[in-house]
Coordinates of C-alpha atoms and ligand atoms in Angstrom, one line a residue:
M290 CA -37.9 16.6 19.2
I291 CA -39.3 15.2 16.0
E292 CA -42.1 12.5 16.1
L293 CA -43.4 10.7 13.0
M294 CA -46.4 8.6 13.5
K295 CA -47.6 6.3 10.7
V296 CA -46.6 8.7 7.9
T297 CA -47.6 7.7 4.4
K298 CA -46.7 9.3 1.2
S299 CA -47.5 8.4 -2.4
F300 CA -46.7 10.1 -5.7
Q301 CA -49.8 9.7 -7.8
D302 CA -50.7 6.1 -7.3
T303 CA -47.2 4.9 -6.3
P304 CA -46.8 4.4 -2.5
V305 CA -43.2 5.4 -1.3
L306 CA -43.6 5.7 2.4
T307 CA -46.2 3.4 3.6
D308 CA -45.7 3.5 7.5
I309 CA -43.1 5.6 9.0
S310 CA -43.0 5.9 12.7
L311 CA -40.1 7.1 14.6
T312 CA -38.8 9.7 17.1
I313 CA -35.6 11.7 16.9
Q314 CA -34.5 13.2 20.2
D315 CA -33.0 16.7 20.8
N316 CA -29.3 17.0 20.5
E317 CA -28.7 13.6 18.8
V318 CA -27.2 12.7 15.6
F319 CA -29.7 10.4 13.9
G320 CA -29.0 8.3 10.9
I321 CA -31.6 7.4 8.2
V322 CA -30.3 4.7 5.9
G323 CA -31.7 2.4 3.2
P324 CA -31.2 1.5 -0.4
S325 CA -31.5 4.1 -3.2
G326 CA -35.0 4.8 -4.1
V327 CA -36.5 3.8 -0.7
G328 CA -37.8 7.2 0.0
K329 CA -35.1 8.8 2.2
S330 CA -35.1 12.2 0.5
T331 CA -38.8 12.1 0.3
L332 CA -39.0 11.6 4.0
L333 CA -36.7 14.7 4.6
N334 CA -38.9 16.8 2.2
C335 CA -41.9 15.9 4.3
L336 CA -40.0 16.9 7.5
I337 CA -39.3 20.4 6.0
G338 CA -42.7 20.8 4.7
L339 CA -41.7 20.7 1.1
E340 CA -43.8 17.6 0.3
K341 CA -47.2 16.9 1.6
Y342 CA -47.9 13.5 3.1
Q343 CA -51.3 11.8 2.8
S344 CA -51.8 10.4 6.3
G345 CA -50.1 10.1 9.7
S346 CA -48.5 13.0 11.6
I347 CA -45.2 14.8 11.9
T348 CA -44.7 16.7 15.1
I349 CA -41.7 18.9 15.6
D350 CA -41.2 20.6 18.9
G351 CA -44.9 20.0 19.7
I352 CA -46.1 21.6 16.4
H353 CA -48.1 19.4 14.0
L354 CA -46.9 20.1 10.5
E355 CA -50.2 19.3 9.1
D356 CA -51.8 22.2 11.0
L357 CA -49.6 24.9 9.5
T358 CA -50.5 27.2 6.7
E359 CA -48.0 27.7 3.7
F360 CA -46.7 30.9 5.4
E361 CA -46.4 29.3 8.7
I362 CA -44.4 26.4 7.0
R363 CA -42.1 28.9 5.4
K364 CA -41.4 30.5 8.7
F365 CA -41.1 27.2 10.5
R366 CA -38.6 26.1 8.0
K367 CA -36.1 28.6 9.4
N368 CA -35.6 25.8 12.1
M369 CA -34.5 23.4 9.6
G370 CA -31.1 23.8 7.9
M371 CA -30.5 21.5 5.0
I372 CA -27.5 20.4 2.9
F373 CA -27.3 18.1 -0.1
Q374 CA -25.0 15.8 -2.0
N375 CA -24.7 18.4 -4.8
F376 CA -24.1 21.4 -2.5
S377 CA -26.9 23.5 -4.2
L378 CA -24.8 26.6 -4.4
I379 CA -25.5 29.4 -6.8
G380 CA -22.6 29.5 -9.3
R381 CA -22.9 33.3 -10.2
K382 CA -22.8 34.4 -6.6
D383 CA -19.7 34.4 -4.4
V384 CA -19.3 32.5 -1.2
F385 CA -20.5 35.5 0.9
H386 CA -23.7 35.9 -1.0
N387 CA -24.4 32.2 -1.1
I388 CA -24.3 32.2 2.7
S389 CA -26.3 35.4 3.1
L390 CA -29.1 34.3 0.7
P391 CA -31.6 33.1 3.5
M392 CA -30.9 36.3 5.6
E393 CA -31.5 38.6 2.6
C394 CA -34.8 36.7 2.0
W395 CA -35.8 37.4 5.5
N396 CA -34.8 41.1 5.2
Y397 CA -31.9 41.1 7.8
S398 CA -30.0 44.4 7.9
K399 CA -26.8 44.7 5.9
T400 CA -24.6 44.9 9.1
D401 CA -26.2 41.8 10.6
I402 CA -25.7 39.9 7.5
K403 CA -22.0 40.9 7.3
D404 CA -21.4 40.0 10.9
R405 CA -23.2 36.7 10.7
V406 CA -21.6 35.6 7.4
E407 CA -18.1 36.3 8.7
H408 CA -18.9 34.3 11.9
L409 CA -20.2 31.4 10.0
A410 CA -17.4 31.4 7.6
E411 CA -15.0 31.3 10.5
L412 CA -16.9 28.5 12.1
T413 CA -16.8 26.4 9.0
G414 CA -13.3 27.3 8.0
I415 CA -13.8 29.1 4.8
Q416 CA -13.1 32.7 5.9
D417 CA -10.4 33.1 3.3
K418 CA -12.9 32.1 0.5
L419 CA -15.7 34.7 1.0
Y420 CA -15.1 36.4 -2.4
C421 CA -14.5 33.2 -4.5
R422 CA -17.1 31.7 -6.6
P423 CA -18.1 28.0 -6.0
A424 CA -16.4 26.9 -9.1
E425 CA -13.0 27.9 -7.5
L426 CA -13.6 25.6 -4.5
S427 CA -13.0 22.0 -3.8
G428 CA -16.0 19.7 -3.0
G429 CA -15.3 19.8 0.7
Q430 CA -15.1 23.7 0.7
K431 CA -18.3 23.8 -1.3
Q432 CA -20.0 21.7 1.4
R433 CA -18.6 24.1 4.1
V434 CA -20.2 27.0 2.3
A435 CA -23.5 25.0 2.2
I436 CA -23.2 24.2 5.9
A437 CA -22.7 27.9 6.7
R438 CA -25.7 28.8 4.6
A439 CA -27.8 26.1 6.3
L440 CA -26.8 27.4 9.7
S441 CA -27.5 31.1 8.8
M442 CA -31.0 31.1 10.4
N443 CA -29.8 29.6 13.6
P444 CA -31.7 26.3 13.0
R445 CA -32.5 23.7 15.8
Y446 CA -32.2 20.9 13.1
L447 CA -29.6 20.3 10.4
L448 CA -30.8 17.8 7.8
C449 CA -28.0 16.3 5.7
D450 CA -29.1 14.4 2.5
E451 CA -26.1 12.3 1.3
C452 CA -23.8 15.3 2.1
T453 CA -20.6 13.4 1.8
S454 CA -21.5 11.1 -1.1
A455 CA -19.7 13.3 -3.6
L456 CA -16.7 13.8 -1.5
D457 CA -13.4 11.8 -1.4
P458 CA -12.6 10.0 1.9
R459 CA -10.5 12.9 3.3
S460 CA -13.0 15.6 2.7
T461 CA -15.7 13.2 4.0
A462 CA -13.7 12.9 7.3
S463 CA -13.3 16.6 7.6
I464 CA -16.9 17.4 6.9
L465 CA -18.0 14.8 9.5
E466 CA -15.7 16.3 12.1
L467 CA -17.1 19.7 11.4
L468 CA -20.7 18.4 11.8
K469 CA -19.7 16.7 15.1
S470 CA -18.1 19.9 16.4
L471 CA -21.1 22.0 15.3
Q472 CA -23.3 19.6 17.2
E473 CA -21.3 19.7 20.3
Q474 CA -21.0 23.5 20.2
F475 CA -24.6 24.5 19.3
K476 CA -26.4 21.4 20.5
I477 CA -28.3 21.2 17.2
T478 CA -30.0 17.9 16.2
I479 CA -28.6 16.5 13.2
I480 CA -30.2 14.0 10.8
V481 CA -28.0 12.3 8.5
V482 CA -29.5 10.5 5.5
T483 CA -26.9 8.3 3.7
H484 CA -26.3 5.0 2.0
E485 CA -22.8 5.0 3.4
M486 CA -22.6 2.9 6.6
S487 CA -19.2 4.2 7.5
V488 CA -20.8 7.7 7.8
V489 CA -23.5 6.4 10.1
Q490 CA -20.9 4.6 12.2
N491 CA -18.8 7.6 12.4
I492 CA -21.2 10.2 13.6
C493 CA -24.6 8.8 14.4
Q494 CA -25.9 7.8 17.8
R495 CA -29.1 6.2 16.6
M496 CA -30.4 5.0 13.3
A497 CA -33.4 3.8 11.4
I498 CA -33.2 1.5 8.4
L499 CA -35.9 2.0 5.8
E500 CA -37.2 -0.9 3.8
N501 CA -40.2 -1.1 1.5
G502 CA -41.6 2.2 2.8
S503 CA -41.3 1.6 6.4
V504 CA -38.9 1.5 9.3
S505 CA -37.4 -2.1 9.5
L506 CA -35.0 -1.4 12.3
L507 CA -34.6 1.4 14.8
G508 CA -31.9 1.6 17.5
S509 CA -28.5 2.4 18.8
V510 CA -25.8 2.5 16.1
R511 CA -23.3 0.7 18.3
E512 CA -25.7 -2.2 19.1
I513 CA -27.0 -2.6 15.6
F514 CA -23.3 -2.8 14.3
R515 CA -22.4 -5.2 17.0
N516 CA -25.4 -7.6 16.6
K517 CA -25.5 -7.2 12.8
P518 CA -29.2 -8.2 12.4
G519 CA -30.5 -9.3 9.0
Q520 CA -31.8 -5.7 8.1
L521 CA -28.1 -4.4 8.4
K522 CA -26.6 -7.3 6.6
A523 CA -28.9 -6.9 3.7
L524 CA -27.8 -3.3 3.4
L525 CA -24.1 -4.2 3.7
G526 CA -24.7 -6.8 0.9
E527 CA -23.9 -9.5 3.3
D528 CA -27.1 -11.6 2.8
E529 CA -27.0 -14.9 4.3
G530 CA -27.0 -17.7 1.9
K531 CA -25.0 -15.8 -0.6
V532 CA -22.2 -17.8 -2.3
S533 CA -19.6 -17.0 -4.9
I534 CA -18.3 -19.6 -7.3
T535 CA -15.7 -19.4 -10.1
L536 CA -16.5 -21.0 -13.4
D537 CA -14.8 -21.7 -16.6
I538 CA -16.5 -19.8 -19.5
G539 CA -17.4 -23.0 -21.1
E540 CA -19.5 -24.0 -18.1
L541 CA -21.4 -20.8 -17.9
A542 CA -24.4 -21.7 -20.1
K543 CA -25.0 -24.9 -18.4
C544 CA -24.7 -23.2 -15.0
R545 CA -27.2 -20.5 -16.0
E546 CA -29.6 -23.0 -17.2
Y547 CA -29.4 -24.9 -13.9
L548 CA -29.8 -21.7 -11.8
D549 CA -32.7 -20.5 -14.0
A550 CA -34.5 -23.9 -13.5
Q551 CA -34.0 -23.6 -9.8
G552 CA -35.3 -20.1 -9.8
M553 CA -32.2 -18.8 -8.1
K554 CA -30.9 -15.3 -8.4
Y555 CA -27.4 -14.8 -9.6
K556 CA -25.1 -12.0 -10.8
I557 CA -22.2 -12.7 -13.3
T558 CA -19.0 -10.7 -13.1
G559 CA -16.1 -11.3 -15.5
G560 CA -12.5 -11.8 -14.8
Y561 CA -9.4 -13.7 -15.7
Ligands
LIG886 N1 -41.5 14.4 -7.2 C1 -41.6 13.1 -7.5 N2 -42.6 12.5 -8.3 C2 -42.8 11.2 -8.5 N3 -42.0 10.3 -7.9 C3 -41.0 10.7 -7.1 C4 -40.8 12.1 -6.8 N4 -39.7 12.2 -5.9 C5 -39.4 10.9 -5.7 N5 -40.1 10.0 -6.3 C6 -40.0 8.6 -6.4 O1 -40.0 8.2 -5.0 C7 -39.2 7.0 -4.7 C8 -38.3 7.6 -3.5 O2 -37.4 8.5 -4.0 P1 -36.3 9.2 -3.0 O3 -37.0 9.7 -1.8 O4 -35.5 10.2 -3.9 O5 -35.4 8.0 -2.6 P2 -34.0 8.0 -1.9 O6 -33.7 9.4 -1.4 O7 -34.1 6.9 -0.8 O8 -33.0 7.4 -2.9 C9 -38.4 6.9 -6.0 O9 -39.1 5.7 -6.6 C10 -38.6 8.1 -6.8 O10 -38.6 7.8 -8.1
LIG887 MG1 -32.1 10.6 -2.0

């Protein structure tokens, strides 16, 4: 279980996370959503101990991250697999050696590495690609390699940072299916950070919306999408009070003058 209590994080003098409190239960798929730049990736980096936070506490399986030394954090990070939007594979290594990298770092024996890489490749459906370079793979296949690598240390948590944002809809669907089946088979807890609401609806049971550095809404995905509270509408771009009008180009200047005088926000899009 992951518990965040009043976590704050600034870069120099710029506050990014001002008050993050939430709990992620074991074996759930939890979504963290919010507009670009709100601090989602920063939050994940705090969770895996890559970024220090200024105050508050993060407790993972009863361990307070702030109490750990650098070496303890490195060891602890074995519990946390992570995948990214850009896959973060090493171009000059083949699939086998991309997957084996964490095990090599932790000095696993050659035979253990071989067995485990083959097993992971089978689980993720890339067993026929082990000796390809990343450049020879599709986006979906690259993300499968990244997932296999993330699972190599047998983590309790899998953290996904916009992991389908670079994929077409079909590859997105197949990666989400894979994540679901891994979660069911291995009972890992999955945290999905995304700006794509369809992804959250597809695989998450609970979600948190981040707004201005804190959690503006936390709850069950089904209920949130059924009730569509303001926080969700804002994310979906369905703000109440938003209207769309069509104007002749000749009226544009007058209209802008009026809207500016009223202090109203507007966006102009062209079209014939
Ligand atoms: N290493 C850093 N140094 C300074 N500012 C950073 C750093 N990393 C992120 N930021 C800033 O923190 C804010 C949140 O970034 P990020 O966590 O990447 O947002 P998100 O993932 O939600 O798009 C942004 O304004 C970003 O510019
Ligand atoms: Mg991000």
